[in-house]
Coordinates of C-alpha atoms and ligand atoms in Angstrom, one line a residue:
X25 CA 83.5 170.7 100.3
X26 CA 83.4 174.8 99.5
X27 CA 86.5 176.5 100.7
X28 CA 85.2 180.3 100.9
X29 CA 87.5 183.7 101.6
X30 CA 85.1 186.0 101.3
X31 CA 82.0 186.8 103.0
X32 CA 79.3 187.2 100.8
X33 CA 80.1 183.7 99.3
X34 CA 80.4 182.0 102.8
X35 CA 76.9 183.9 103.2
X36 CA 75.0 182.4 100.4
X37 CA 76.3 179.0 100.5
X38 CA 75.5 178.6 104.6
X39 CA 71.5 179.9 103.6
X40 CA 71.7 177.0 101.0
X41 CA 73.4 174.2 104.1
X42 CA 70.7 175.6 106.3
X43 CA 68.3 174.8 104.1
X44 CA 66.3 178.3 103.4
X45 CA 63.4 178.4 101.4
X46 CA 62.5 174.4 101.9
X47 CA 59.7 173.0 103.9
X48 CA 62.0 171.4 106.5
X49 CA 65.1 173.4 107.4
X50 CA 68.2 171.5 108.2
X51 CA 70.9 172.8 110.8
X52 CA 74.3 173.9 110.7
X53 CA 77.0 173.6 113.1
X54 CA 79.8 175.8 113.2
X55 CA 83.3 175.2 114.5
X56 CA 85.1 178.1 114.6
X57 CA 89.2 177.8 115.1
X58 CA 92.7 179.3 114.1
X59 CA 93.8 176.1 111.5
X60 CA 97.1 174.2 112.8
X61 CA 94.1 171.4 113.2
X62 CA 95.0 168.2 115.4
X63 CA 92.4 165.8 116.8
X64 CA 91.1 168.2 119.2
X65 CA 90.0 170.6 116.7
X66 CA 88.6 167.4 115.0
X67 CA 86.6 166.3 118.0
X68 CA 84.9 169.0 117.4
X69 CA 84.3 168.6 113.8
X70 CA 82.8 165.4 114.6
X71 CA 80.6 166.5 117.2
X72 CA 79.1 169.1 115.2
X73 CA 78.6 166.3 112.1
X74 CA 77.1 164.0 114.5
X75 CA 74.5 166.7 115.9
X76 CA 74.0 168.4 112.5
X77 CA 73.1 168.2 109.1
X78 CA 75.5 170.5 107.9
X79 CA 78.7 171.4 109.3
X80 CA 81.0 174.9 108.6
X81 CA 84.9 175.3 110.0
X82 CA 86.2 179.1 110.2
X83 CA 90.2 179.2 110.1
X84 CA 91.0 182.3 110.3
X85 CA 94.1 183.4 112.8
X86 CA 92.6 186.3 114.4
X87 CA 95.0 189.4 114.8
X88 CA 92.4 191.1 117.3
X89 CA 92.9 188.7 120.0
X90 CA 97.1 188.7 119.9
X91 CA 98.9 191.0 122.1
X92 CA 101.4 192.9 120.1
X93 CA 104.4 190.9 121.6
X94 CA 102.5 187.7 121.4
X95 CA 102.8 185.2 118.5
X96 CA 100.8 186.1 115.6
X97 CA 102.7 186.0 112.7
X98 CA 104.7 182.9 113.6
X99 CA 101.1 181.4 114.7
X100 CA 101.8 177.8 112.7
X101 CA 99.4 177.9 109.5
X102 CA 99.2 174.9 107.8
X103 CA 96.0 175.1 105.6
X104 CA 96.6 172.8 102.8
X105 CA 96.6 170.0 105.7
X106 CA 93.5 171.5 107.4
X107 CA 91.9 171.0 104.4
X108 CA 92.6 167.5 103.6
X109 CA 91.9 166.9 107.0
X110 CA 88.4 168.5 106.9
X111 CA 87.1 166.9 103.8
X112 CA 88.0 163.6 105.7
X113 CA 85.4 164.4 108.5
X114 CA 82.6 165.2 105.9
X115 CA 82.6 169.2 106.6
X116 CA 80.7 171.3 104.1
X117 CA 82.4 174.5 103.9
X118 CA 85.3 175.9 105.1
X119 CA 85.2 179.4 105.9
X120 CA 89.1 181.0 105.3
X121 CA 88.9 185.1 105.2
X122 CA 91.5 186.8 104.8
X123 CA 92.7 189.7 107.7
X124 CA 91.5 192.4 105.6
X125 CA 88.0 190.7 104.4
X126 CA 87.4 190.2 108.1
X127 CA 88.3 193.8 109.2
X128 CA 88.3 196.0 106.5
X129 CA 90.4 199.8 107.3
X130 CA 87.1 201.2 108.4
X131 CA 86.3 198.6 110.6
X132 CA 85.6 200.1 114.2
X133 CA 83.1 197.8 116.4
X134 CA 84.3 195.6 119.1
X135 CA 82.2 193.6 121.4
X136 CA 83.4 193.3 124.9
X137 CA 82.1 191.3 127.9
X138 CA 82.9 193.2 130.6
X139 CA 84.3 191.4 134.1
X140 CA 84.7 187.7 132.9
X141 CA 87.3 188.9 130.1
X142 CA 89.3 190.1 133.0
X143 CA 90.2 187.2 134.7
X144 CA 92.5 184.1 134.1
X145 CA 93.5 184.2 130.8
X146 CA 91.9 187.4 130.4
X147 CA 94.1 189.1 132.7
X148 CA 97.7 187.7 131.4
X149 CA 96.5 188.8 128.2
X150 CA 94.6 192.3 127.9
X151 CA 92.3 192.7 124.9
X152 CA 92.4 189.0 124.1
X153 CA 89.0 188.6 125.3
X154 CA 87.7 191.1 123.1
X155 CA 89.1 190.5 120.2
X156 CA 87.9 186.8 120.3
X157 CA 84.6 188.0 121.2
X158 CA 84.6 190.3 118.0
X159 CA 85.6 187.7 115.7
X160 CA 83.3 185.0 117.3
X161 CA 80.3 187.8 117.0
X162 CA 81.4 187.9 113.3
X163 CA 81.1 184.7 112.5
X164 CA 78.0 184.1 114.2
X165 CA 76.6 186.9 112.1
X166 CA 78.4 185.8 108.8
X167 CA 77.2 181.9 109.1
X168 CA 74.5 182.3 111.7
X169 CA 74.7 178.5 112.5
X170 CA 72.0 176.9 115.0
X171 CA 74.8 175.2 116.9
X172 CA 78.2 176.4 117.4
X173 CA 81.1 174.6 118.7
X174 CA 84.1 174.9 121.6
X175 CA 86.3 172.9 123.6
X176 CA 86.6 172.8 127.2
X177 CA 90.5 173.0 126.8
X178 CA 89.9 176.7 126.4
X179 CA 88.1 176.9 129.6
X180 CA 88.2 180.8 130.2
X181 CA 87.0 181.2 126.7
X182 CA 83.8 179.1 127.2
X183 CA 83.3 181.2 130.1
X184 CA 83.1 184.7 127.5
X185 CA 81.5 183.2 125.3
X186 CA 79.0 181.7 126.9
X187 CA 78.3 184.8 128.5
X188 CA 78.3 186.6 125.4
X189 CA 75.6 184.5 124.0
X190 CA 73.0 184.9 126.5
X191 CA 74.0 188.6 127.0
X192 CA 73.5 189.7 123.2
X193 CA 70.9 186.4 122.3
X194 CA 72.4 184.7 119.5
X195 CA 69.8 182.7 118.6
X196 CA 72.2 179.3 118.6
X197 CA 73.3 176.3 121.3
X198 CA 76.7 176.6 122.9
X199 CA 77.9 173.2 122.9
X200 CA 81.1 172.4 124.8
X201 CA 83.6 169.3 123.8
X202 CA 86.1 167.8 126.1
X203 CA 89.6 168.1 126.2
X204 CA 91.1 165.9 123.8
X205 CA 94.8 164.8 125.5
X206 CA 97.9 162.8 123.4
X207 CA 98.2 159.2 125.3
X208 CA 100.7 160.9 127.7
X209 CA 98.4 163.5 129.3
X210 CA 99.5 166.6 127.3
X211 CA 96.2 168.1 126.2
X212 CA 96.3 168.7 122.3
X213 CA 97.6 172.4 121.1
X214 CA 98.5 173.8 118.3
X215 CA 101.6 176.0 120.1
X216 CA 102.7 172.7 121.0
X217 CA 103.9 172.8 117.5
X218 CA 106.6 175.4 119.2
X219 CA 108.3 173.0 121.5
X220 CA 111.1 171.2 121.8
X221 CA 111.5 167.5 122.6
X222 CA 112.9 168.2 126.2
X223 CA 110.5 171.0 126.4
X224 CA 107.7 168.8 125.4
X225 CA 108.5 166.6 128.1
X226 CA 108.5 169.3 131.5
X227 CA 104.8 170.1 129.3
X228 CA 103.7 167.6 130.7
X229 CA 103.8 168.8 134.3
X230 CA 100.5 170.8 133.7
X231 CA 99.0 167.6 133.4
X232 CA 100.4 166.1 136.4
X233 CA 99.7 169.1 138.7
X234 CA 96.0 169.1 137.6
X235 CA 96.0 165.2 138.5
X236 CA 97.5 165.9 142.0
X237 CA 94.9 168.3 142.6
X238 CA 92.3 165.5 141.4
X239 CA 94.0 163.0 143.7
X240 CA 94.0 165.4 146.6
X241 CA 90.0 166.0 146.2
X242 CA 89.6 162.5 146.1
X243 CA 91.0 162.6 149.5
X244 CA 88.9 165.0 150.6
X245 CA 90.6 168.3 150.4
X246 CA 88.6 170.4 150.1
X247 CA 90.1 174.1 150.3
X248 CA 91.0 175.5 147.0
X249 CA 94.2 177.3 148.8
X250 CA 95.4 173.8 149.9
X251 CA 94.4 172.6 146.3
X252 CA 96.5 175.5 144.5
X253 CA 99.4 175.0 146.9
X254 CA 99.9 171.5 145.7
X255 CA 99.6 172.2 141.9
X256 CA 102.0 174.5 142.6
X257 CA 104.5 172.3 144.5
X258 CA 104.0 169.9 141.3
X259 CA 104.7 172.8 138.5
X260 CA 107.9 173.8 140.7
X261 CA 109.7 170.1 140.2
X262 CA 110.2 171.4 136.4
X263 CA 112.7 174.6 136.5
X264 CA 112.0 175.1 133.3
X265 CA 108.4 175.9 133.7
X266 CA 107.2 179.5 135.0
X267 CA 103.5 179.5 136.1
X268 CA 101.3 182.3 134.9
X269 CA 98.2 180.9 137.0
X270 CA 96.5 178.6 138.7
X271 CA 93.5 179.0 139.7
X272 CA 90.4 177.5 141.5
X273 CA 87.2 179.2 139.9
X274 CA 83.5 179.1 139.0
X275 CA 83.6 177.7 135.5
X276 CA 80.7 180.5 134.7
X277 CA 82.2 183.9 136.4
X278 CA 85.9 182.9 136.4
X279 CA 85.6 184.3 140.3
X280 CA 87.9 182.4 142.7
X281 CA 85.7 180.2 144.7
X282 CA 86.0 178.8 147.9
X283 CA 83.8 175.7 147.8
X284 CA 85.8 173.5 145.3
X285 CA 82.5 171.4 144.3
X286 CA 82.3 171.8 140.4
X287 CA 84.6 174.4 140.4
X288 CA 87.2 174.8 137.5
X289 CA 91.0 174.6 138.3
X290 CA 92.9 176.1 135.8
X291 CA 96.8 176.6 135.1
X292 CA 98.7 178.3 132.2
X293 CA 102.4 178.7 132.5
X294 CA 105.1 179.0 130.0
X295 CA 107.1 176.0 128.6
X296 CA 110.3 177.9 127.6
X297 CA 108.9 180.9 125.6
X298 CA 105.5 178.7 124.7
X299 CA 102.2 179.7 126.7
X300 CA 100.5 176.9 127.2
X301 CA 97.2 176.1 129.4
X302 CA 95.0 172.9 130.5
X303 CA 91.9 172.4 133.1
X304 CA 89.7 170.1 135.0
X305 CA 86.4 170.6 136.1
X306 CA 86.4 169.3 140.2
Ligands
AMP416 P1 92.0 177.3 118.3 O1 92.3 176.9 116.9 O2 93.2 177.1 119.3 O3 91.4 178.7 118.4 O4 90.9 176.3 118.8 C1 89.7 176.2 118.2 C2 88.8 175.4 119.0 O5 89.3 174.1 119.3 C3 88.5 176.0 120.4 O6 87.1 175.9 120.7 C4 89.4 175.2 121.3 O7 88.9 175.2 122.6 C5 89.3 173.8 120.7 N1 90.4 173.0 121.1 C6 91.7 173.3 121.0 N2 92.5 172.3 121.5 C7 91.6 171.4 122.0 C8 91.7 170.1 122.7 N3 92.9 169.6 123.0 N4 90.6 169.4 123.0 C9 89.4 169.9 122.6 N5 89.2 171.1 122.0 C10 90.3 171.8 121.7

């Protein structure tokens, strides 16, 4: 396993994984994520090995998607464990710039995707959107994999990024992972490095208002306003838990929706001072 910080090497070793200049090419998958790794990040590690013949993990915490009183520098890095971890699941390079190798002082392009960055997540946090847009851009450009990988637990994201793809044709296949959950519901995080025990424990009323709305469909409700209503009536039991959303959406356009069939219910809310969100897909 190559661990790369800088570009040009990441560049020439990727041309060699994908094979260049043989016969028969082979392809490379790409995970890209912010390091703090836990199974869900490795879910998607394994996907990629399973799908490809060679397989490339960015970590790089990205400052261009933090607001400025959001978490960046306490972000939990932990790379010497990513690392270990990595090499366990058969991953040929690990791609680890630095700040400045990824956005040097003359640095001045952004990409944007204009509408869908503006809603859910995209609307709590201003600029985050483009600043994971930028960064995934840049890494589709620096490894140019054939297959690049996300999970669904970022739901909003998928919803960029997915747009951004066909929008600007990158020339690779979005694939989508599920959410990977601990045994009690909580879906995997790496800010739940942040919380408490007690705090841990109302966390896990996202969960529980996402099942409600599940159970609720299954009865056949079928109104997304009734559907939002009893999430909400769920997230209230925990005091200690202030929504920031929930939302009833097209998974592709993020825009409410009022037929609930395969529409994305989404919630983020804050666990203490800890942002955290979690979906289903009706
Ligand atoms: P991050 O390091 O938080 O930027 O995440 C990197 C990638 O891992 C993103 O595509 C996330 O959606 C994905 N991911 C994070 N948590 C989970 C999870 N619990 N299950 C599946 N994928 C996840």
């Amino acid at each position: 396993m190559l661990i790369s910080k800088t570009i040009a090497e990441a560049q020439s070793a990727c041309a060699q994984l994908r094979g260049e200049g043989r016969v028969v090419g082979r392809t490379l998958g790409l995970v890209p994520t912010m390091g703090a790794l836990h199974e869900g990040h490795l879910s998607l590690a394994r996907a990629a090995r399973a799908a490809c013949d060679a397989v490339a993990v960015s970590i790089f915490v990205n400052p261009t998607q933090f607001g400025p009183n959001e978490d960046f520098s306490k972000y939990p890095r932990t790379f010497e464990n990513d690392c270990a971890l990595l090499e366990r699941e058969g991953v040929d390079l690990i791609f680890a710039p630095t700040v400045e190798e990824m956005y040097p002082a003359w640095a001045s392009t952004f990409v944007i995707v204009e509408g869908v960055s503006d809603r859910l997540d995209g609307a709590s946090r201003p600029g985050h959107f483009r600043g994971v847009t930028t960064v995934v851009s840049k890494l589709f450009h620096i490894i140019a994999p054939h297959k690049a990988f996300f999970g669904q637990k970022d739901a909003a994201q998928v919803a960029v990024l997915r747009k951004m793809v066909r929008d600007l044709n990158f020339p690779l296949q979005f694939v989508v992972c599920p959410i990977v959950r601990e045994a009690d519901g909580l879906a995997l995080s790496s800010r739940n490095h942040y919380l408490s025990e007690k705090e841990r424990q109302q966390a896990l009323v996202l969960h529980r208002a996402l099942q409600k709305v599940e159970e609720a469909v299954a009865s056949g409700e079928g109104s997304s306003s009734k559907l939002i209503e009893a999430a909400g009536l769920v997230l209230a039991q925990e005091p200690g838990v202030r929504v920031d959303y929930i939302a009833v959406v097209d998974p592709d356009t993020l825009e409410d929706v009022s037929d609930v069939r395969g529409a994305l219910v989404a919630v983020a809310a804050f666990v203490g001072t800890t942002r955290l969100i979690d979906n289903i897909l009706l």
